[in-house]
Coordinates of C-alpha atoms and ligand atoms in Angstrom, one line a residue:
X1 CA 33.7 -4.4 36.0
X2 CA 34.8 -1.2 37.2
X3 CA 33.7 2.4 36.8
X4 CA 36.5 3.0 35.0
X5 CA 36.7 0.0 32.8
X6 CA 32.8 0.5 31.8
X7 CA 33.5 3.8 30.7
X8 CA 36.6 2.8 28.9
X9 CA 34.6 0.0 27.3
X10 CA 31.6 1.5 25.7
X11 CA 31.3 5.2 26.4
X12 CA 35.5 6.2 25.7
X13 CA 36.6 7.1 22.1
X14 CA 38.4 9.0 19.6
X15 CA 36.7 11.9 18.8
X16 CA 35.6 12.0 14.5
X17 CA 35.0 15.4 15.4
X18 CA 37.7 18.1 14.6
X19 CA 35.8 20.2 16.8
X20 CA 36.1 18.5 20.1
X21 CA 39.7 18.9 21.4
X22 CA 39.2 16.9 24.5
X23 CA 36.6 14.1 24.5
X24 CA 36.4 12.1 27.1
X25 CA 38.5 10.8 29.5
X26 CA 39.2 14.2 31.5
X27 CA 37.4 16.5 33.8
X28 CA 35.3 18.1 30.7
X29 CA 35.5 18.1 27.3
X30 CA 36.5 21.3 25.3
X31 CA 34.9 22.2 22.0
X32 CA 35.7 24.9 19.4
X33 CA 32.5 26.0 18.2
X34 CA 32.1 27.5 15.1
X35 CA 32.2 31.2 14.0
X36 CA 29.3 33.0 13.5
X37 CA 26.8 30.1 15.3
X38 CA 24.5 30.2 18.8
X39 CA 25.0 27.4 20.8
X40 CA 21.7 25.2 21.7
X41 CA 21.8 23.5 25.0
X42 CA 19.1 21.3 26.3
X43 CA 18.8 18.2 28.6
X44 CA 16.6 15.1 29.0
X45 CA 16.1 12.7 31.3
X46 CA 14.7 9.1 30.5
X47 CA 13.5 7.3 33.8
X48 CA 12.4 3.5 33.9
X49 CA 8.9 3.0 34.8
X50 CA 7.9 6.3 33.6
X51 CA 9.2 7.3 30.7
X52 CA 9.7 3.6 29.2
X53 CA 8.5 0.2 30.6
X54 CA 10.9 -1.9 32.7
X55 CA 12.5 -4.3 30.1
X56 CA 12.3 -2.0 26.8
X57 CA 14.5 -3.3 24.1
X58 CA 17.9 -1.5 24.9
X59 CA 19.0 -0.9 21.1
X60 CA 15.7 1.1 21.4
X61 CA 16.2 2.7 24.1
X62 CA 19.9 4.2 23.6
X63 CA 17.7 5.4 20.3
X64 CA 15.2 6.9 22.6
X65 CA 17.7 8.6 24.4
X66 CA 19.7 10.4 22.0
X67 CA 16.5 10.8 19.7
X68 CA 14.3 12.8 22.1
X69 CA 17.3 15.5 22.4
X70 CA 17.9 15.8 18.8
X71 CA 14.1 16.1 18.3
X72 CA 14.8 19.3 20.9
X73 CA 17.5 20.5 18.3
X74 CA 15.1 20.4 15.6
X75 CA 12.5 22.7 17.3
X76 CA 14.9 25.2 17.3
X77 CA 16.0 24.7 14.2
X78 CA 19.2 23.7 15.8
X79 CA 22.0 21.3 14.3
X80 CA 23.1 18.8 16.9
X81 CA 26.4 18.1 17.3
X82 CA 28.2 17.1 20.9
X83 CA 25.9 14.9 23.4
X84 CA 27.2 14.1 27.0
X85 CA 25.6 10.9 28.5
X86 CA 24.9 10.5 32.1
X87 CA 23.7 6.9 33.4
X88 CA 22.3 5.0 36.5
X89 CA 22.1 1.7 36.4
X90 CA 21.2 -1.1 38.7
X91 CA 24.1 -3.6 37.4
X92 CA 27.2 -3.5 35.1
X93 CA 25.4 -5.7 32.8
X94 CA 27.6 -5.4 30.0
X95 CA 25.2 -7.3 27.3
X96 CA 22.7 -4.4 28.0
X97 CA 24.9 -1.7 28.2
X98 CA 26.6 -3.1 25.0
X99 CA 23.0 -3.1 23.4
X100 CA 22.4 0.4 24.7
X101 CA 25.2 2.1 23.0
X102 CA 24.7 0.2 19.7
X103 CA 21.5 2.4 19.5
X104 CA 22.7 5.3 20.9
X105 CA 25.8 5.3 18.6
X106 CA 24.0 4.2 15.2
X107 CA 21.8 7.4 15.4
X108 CA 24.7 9.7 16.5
X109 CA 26.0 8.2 13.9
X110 CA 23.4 9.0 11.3
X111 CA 23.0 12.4 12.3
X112 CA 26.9 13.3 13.2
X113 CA 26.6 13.7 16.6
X114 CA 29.9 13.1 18.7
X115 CA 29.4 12.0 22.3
X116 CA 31.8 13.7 24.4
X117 CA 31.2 13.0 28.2
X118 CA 28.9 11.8 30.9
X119 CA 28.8 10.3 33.8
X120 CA 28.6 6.8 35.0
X121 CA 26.7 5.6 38.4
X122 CA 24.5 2.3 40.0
X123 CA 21.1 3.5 40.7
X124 CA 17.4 2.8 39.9
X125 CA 17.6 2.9 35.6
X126 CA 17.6 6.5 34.9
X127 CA 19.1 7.7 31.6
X128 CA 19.8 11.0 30.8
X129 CA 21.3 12.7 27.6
X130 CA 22.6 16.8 27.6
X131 CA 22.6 17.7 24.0
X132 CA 24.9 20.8 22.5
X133 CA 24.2 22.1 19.3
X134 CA 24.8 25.0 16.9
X135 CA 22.0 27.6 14.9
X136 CA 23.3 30.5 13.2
X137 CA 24.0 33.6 15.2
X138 CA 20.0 34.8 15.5
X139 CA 18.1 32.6 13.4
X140 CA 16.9 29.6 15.9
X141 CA 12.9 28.6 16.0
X142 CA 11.1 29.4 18.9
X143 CA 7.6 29.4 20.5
X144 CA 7.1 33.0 20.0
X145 CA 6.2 34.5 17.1
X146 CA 3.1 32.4 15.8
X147 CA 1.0 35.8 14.2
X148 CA -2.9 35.7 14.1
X149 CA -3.6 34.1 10.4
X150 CA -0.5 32.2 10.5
X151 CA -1.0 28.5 9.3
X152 CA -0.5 25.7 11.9
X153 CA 0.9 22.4 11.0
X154 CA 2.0 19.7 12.1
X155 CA 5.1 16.8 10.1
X156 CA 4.2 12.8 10.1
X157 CA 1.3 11.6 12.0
X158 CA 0.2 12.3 15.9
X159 CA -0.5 9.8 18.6
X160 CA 0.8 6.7 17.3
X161 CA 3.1 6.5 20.5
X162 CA 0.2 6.9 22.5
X163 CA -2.0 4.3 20.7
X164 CA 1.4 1.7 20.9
X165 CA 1.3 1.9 24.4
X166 CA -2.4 2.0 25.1
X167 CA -1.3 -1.8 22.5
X168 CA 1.2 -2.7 24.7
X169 CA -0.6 -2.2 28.5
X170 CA -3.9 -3.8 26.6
X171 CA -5.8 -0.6 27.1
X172 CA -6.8 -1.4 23.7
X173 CA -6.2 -4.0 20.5
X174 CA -4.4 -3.6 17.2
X175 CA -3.6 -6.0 14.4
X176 CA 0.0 -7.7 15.4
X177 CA 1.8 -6.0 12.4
X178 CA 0.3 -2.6 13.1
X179 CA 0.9 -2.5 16.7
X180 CA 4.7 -3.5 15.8
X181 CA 4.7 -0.5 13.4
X182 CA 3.3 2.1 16.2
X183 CA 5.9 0.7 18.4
X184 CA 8.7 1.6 16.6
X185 CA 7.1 5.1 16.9
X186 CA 7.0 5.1 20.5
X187 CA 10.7 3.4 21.5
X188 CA 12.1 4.4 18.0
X189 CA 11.2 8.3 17.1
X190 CA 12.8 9.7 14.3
X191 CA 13.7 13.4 15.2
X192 CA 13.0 16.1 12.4
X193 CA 16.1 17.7 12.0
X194 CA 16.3 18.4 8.3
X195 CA 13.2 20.0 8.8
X196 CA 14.0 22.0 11.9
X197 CA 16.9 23.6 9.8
X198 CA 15.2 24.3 6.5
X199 CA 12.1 26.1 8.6
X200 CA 14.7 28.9 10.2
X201 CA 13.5 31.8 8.0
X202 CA 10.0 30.2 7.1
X203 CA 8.4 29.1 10.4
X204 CA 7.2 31.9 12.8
X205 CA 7.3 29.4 15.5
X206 CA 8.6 25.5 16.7
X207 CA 8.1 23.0 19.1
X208 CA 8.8 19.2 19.2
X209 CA 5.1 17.4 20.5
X210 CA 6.6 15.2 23.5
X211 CA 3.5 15.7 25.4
X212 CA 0.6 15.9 22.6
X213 CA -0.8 18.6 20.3
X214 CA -2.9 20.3 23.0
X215 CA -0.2 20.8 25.2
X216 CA 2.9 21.7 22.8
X217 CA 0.8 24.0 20.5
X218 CA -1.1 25.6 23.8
X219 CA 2.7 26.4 24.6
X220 CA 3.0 28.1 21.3
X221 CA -0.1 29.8 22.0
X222 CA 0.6 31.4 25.1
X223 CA 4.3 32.8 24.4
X224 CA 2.9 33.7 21.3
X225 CA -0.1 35.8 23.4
X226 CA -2.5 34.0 20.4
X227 CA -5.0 31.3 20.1
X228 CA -5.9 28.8 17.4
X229 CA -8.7 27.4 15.7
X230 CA -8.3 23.7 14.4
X231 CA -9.7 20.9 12.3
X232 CA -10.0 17.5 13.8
X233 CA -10.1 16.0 10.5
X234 CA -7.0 17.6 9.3
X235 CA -5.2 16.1 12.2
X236 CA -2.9 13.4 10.6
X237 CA -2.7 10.2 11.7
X238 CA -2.2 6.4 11.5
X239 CA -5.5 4.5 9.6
X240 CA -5.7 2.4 12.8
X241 CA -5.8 5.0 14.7
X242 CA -8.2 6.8 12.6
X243 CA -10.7 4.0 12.7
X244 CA -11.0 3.6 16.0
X245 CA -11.7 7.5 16.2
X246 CA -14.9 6.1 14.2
X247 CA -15.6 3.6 16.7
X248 CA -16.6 3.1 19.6
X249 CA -12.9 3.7 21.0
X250 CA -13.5 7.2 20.0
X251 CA -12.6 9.3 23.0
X252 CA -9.2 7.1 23.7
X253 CA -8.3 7.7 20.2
X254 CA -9.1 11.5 21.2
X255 CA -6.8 11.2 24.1
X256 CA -4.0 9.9 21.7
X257 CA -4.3 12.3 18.7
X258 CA -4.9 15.2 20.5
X259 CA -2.9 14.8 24.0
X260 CA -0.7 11.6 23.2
X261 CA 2.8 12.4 24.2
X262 CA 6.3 10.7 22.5
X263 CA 5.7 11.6 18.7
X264 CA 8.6 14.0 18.1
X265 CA 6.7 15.8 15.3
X266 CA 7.5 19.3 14.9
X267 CA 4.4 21.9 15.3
X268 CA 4.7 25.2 13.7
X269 CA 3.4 27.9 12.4
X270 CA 3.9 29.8 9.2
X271 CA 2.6 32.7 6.9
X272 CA 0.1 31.0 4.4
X273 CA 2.6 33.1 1.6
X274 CA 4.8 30.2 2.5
X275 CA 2.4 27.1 2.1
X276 CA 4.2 26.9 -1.8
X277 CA 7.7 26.4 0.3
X278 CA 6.3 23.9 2.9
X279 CA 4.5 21.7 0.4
X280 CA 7.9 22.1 -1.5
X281 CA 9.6 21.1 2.1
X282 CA 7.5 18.1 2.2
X283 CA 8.3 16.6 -1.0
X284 CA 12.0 16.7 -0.6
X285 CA 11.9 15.4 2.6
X286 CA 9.4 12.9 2.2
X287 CA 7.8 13.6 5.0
X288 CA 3.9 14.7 5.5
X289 CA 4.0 18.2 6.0
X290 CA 0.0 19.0 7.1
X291 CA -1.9 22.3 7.6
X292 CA -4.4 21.7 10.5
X293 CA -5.6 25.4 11.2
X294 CA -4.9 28.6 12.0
X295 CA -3.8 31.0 14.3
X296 CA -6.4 33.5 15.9
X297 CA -6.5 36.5 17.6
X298 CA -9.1 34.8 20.4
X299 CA -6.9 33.4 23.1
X300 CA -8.3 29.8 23.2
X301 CA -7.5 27.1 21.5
X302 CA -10.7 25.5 19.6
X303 CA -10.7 22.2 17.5
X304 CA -13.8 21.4 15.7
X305 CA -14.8 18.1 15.3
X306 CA -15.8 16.2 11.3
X307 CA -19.0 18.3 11.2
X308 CA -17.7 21.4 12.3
X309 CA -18.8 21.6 15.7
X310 CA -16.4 22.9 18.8
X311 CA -15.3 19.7 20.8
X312 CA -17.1 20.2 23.8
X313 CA -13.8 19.9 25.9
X314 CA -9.9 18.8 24.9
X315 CA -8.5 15.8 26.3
X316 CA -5.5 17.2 29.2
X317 CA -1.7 17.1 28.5
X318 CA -0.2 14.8 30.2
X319 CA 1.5 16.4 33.3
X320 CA 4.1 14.6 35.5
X321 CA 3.1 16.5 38.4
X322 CA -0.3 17.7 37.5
Ligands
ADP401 P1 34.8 12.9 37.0 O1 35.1 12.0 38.2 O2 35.7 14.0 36.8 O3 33.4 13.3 37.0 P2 34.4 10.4 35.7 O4 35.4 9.5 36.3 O5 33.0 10.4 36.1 O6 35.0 11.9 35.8 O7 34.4 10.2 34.1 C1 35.7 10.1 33.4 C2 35.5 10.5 31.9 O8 34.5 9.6 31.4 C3 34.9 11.9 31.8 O9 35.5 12.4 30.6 C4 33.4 11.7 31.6 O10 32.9 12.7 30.8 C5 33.4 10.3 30.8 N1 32.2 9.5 31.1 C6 31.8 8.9 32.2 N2 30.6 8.3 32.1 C7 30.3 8.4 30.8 C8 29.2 8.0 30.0 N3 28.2 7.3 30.5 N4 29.2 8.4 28.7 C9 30.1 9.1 28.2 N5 31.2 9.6 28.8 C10 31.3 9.2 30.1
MG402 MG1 31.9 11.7 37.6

C-alpha cells in the first residue's frame, strides 16, 4: 500500500467538527477557534522500546497515544479539541494500523476530539500525537501559583503503571486478575479532563504525573519557589500495591508510588477554603480526589513515612537522559 492510500484508508475523513474548515488532505488544516478562548498546544512522542514494550496491544496503544496528550490538556485545565498524528512505522501492516486507529478514534471519540493532520513515514515504531486545545482567555492551570498552606492532592491512585510493568518484566508478582487491572492503567490511562476544567478557578496549580509524584510536584514546587510537606500514608493507591509497601517489597513499592511514571493523575494544589468544593468535585466525578499534604514555605520537599518520620531519602524521577 501506498503513502497515500494508508492515509486515505485510516487517517482521512470528514471533519464532525464545524470548527475545522480543512481537515486533512491538504498542506495544513485550518481551524476557527472560538471567541474569547487561549489556545493550548502541546506534543508527545510515544517511542517503542522505551515508552511501551515492543508488541503492546495496538487498540491500547492508539489509546496511549491520544490519552497521554489529553492528560496534558487537563493539566491546564484545557479542553482538547483538534489532534494531528505523526507516525513511523517499520511496515504498512494494515491489521495493526487498523487496530491502532480503532483506539485512537474510540477515545477521540469519547472526548470530541477531531484529528485533523499528521504525517505518515517507515521508520523504527515511533508514535507521536500534537494536541490543540482551547481554555478561556486567562484562566488555564499552571505550575505556578501553589501558596505556602495550600492543600496538595492528588485524583485516582499513584503507581499502578509502575507496579504493572515491574508485573510485566517479572521485577515482581501480582495475582493474574490484579496485574490485568494495573495494566489497563499503564497501556490504557484515562486522562482527567472533567477535572482539569472544573479546577480553573479552584486550583492554585496543575500538572499531569507522567513521571511520578516526586518529580511532577517537585516541578510545582520550584515554579512555585515553595516546598511541601507530605504523608506517605495519605498517598492513594492500589491494595496490592499497598501490601507490598508492608512487605518485604517495600522500597520497589516506594519507587512506584512515589517516582512511578505513566499514571495521568492530576496533582494540584488548592486553598483548604476549597476542600468543601473538591470533596464536592470528587463525588460528581467519581473519582478519588485525596489531600496528601501541604505546601510550605521551606524549599524541600519532605514525605513522612506511617509513623511520622522524614523518609531518609526519595526514590529519583525517572529521567531519560539523567
Ligand atoms: P505533505 O506532503 O504536505 O506533508 P502528506 O502527503 O504528508 O502532506 O499528507 C497528506 C495529508 O494527510 C495531510 O493533510 C496530512 O495532514 C494528512 N496525514 C498524513 N499522515 C497522517 C496521519 N498519520 N494522521 C492524520 N493525517 C495524516
Ligand atoms: Mg508529509
Amino acid at each position: 500500500m501506498s503513502e497515500f492510500a494508508l492515509i486515505d484508508r485510516f487517517f482521512k475523513r470528514v471533519p464532525r467538527d464545524a470548527a475545522v474548515r480543512i481537515g486533512i488532505g491538504d498542506d495544513a488544516a485550518v481551524i476557527t477557534p472560538s471567541a474569547g478562548m487561549e489556545l493550548a498546544a502541546s506534543v508527545d512522542m510515544l517511542v517503542e522500546g522505551r515508552h511501551f514494550l515492543q508488541g503492546s496491544d495496538p487498540v491500547r496503544l492508539g489509546h496511549k497515544t491520544l490519552a497521554v496528550n489529553l492528560s496534558d490538556m487537563a493539566a491546564m485545565g484545557a479542553t482538547p479539541r483538534w489532534a494531528l498524528l505523526a507516525g513511523a512505522l517499520p511496515d504498512e501492516d494494515p491489521e495493526w494500523i487498523a487496530a491502532f486507529m480503532s483506539g485512537f478514534e474510540a477515545l477521540a471519540t469519547a472526548f470530541n476530539v477531531e484529528l485533523v493532520g499528521g504525517d505518515t513515514t517507515r521508520g523504527p515504531r515511533n508514535l507521536c500525537v500534537t494536541i490543540l486545545g482551547e481554555v478561556p482567555a486567562g484562566t488555564a492551570l499552571t505550575r505556578v501559583g501553589a501558596n505556602v498552606g495550600d492543600d496538595v492532592y492528588v485524583s485516582g491512585t499513584l503507581g499502578d503503571a509502575a507496579a504493572a510493568l515491574a508485573g510485566l518484566t517479572s521485577r515482581t508478582r501480582f495475582e493474574a486478575e490484579t496485574l490485568a487491572t494495573l495494566r489497563l492503567r499503564l497501556e490504557a490511562p484515562t486522562p482527567r479532563v472533567a477535572l482539569g476544567s472544573t479546577l480553573r478557578g479552584i486550583a492554585t496549580s496543575c500538572i499531569d504525573v507522567s513521571d511520578g509524584l516526586v518529580g511532577d510536584l517537585g516541578h510545582i514546587l520550584e515554579a512555585s519557589s515553595a516546598g511541601a510537606h507530605l504523608s506517605l500514608a495519605l498517598i492513594p493507591r492500589h491494595p496490592a500495591v499497598d501490601a507490598k509497601l508492608a512487605g518485604p517489597e517495600r522500597s520497589a513499592a516506594l519507587q512506584w508510588l512515589l517516582a512511578g511514571g505513566d499514571d495521568y493523575e492530576l496533582c494540584f494544589t488548592a486553598p483548604r477554603a476549597t476542600a468543601g468544593r473538591i470533596e464536592a468535585l470528587a463525588k460528581e466525578l467519581a473519582l478519588p480526589l485525596t489531600r496528601i499534604g501541604m505546601v510550605r514555605a521551606e524549599r524541600d520537599l519532605v514525605v513522612d513515612d506511617e509513623r511520622g518520620r522524614p523518609l531518609a531519602s526519595l526514590p529519583r524521577p525517572f529521567d531519560h537522559f539523567g
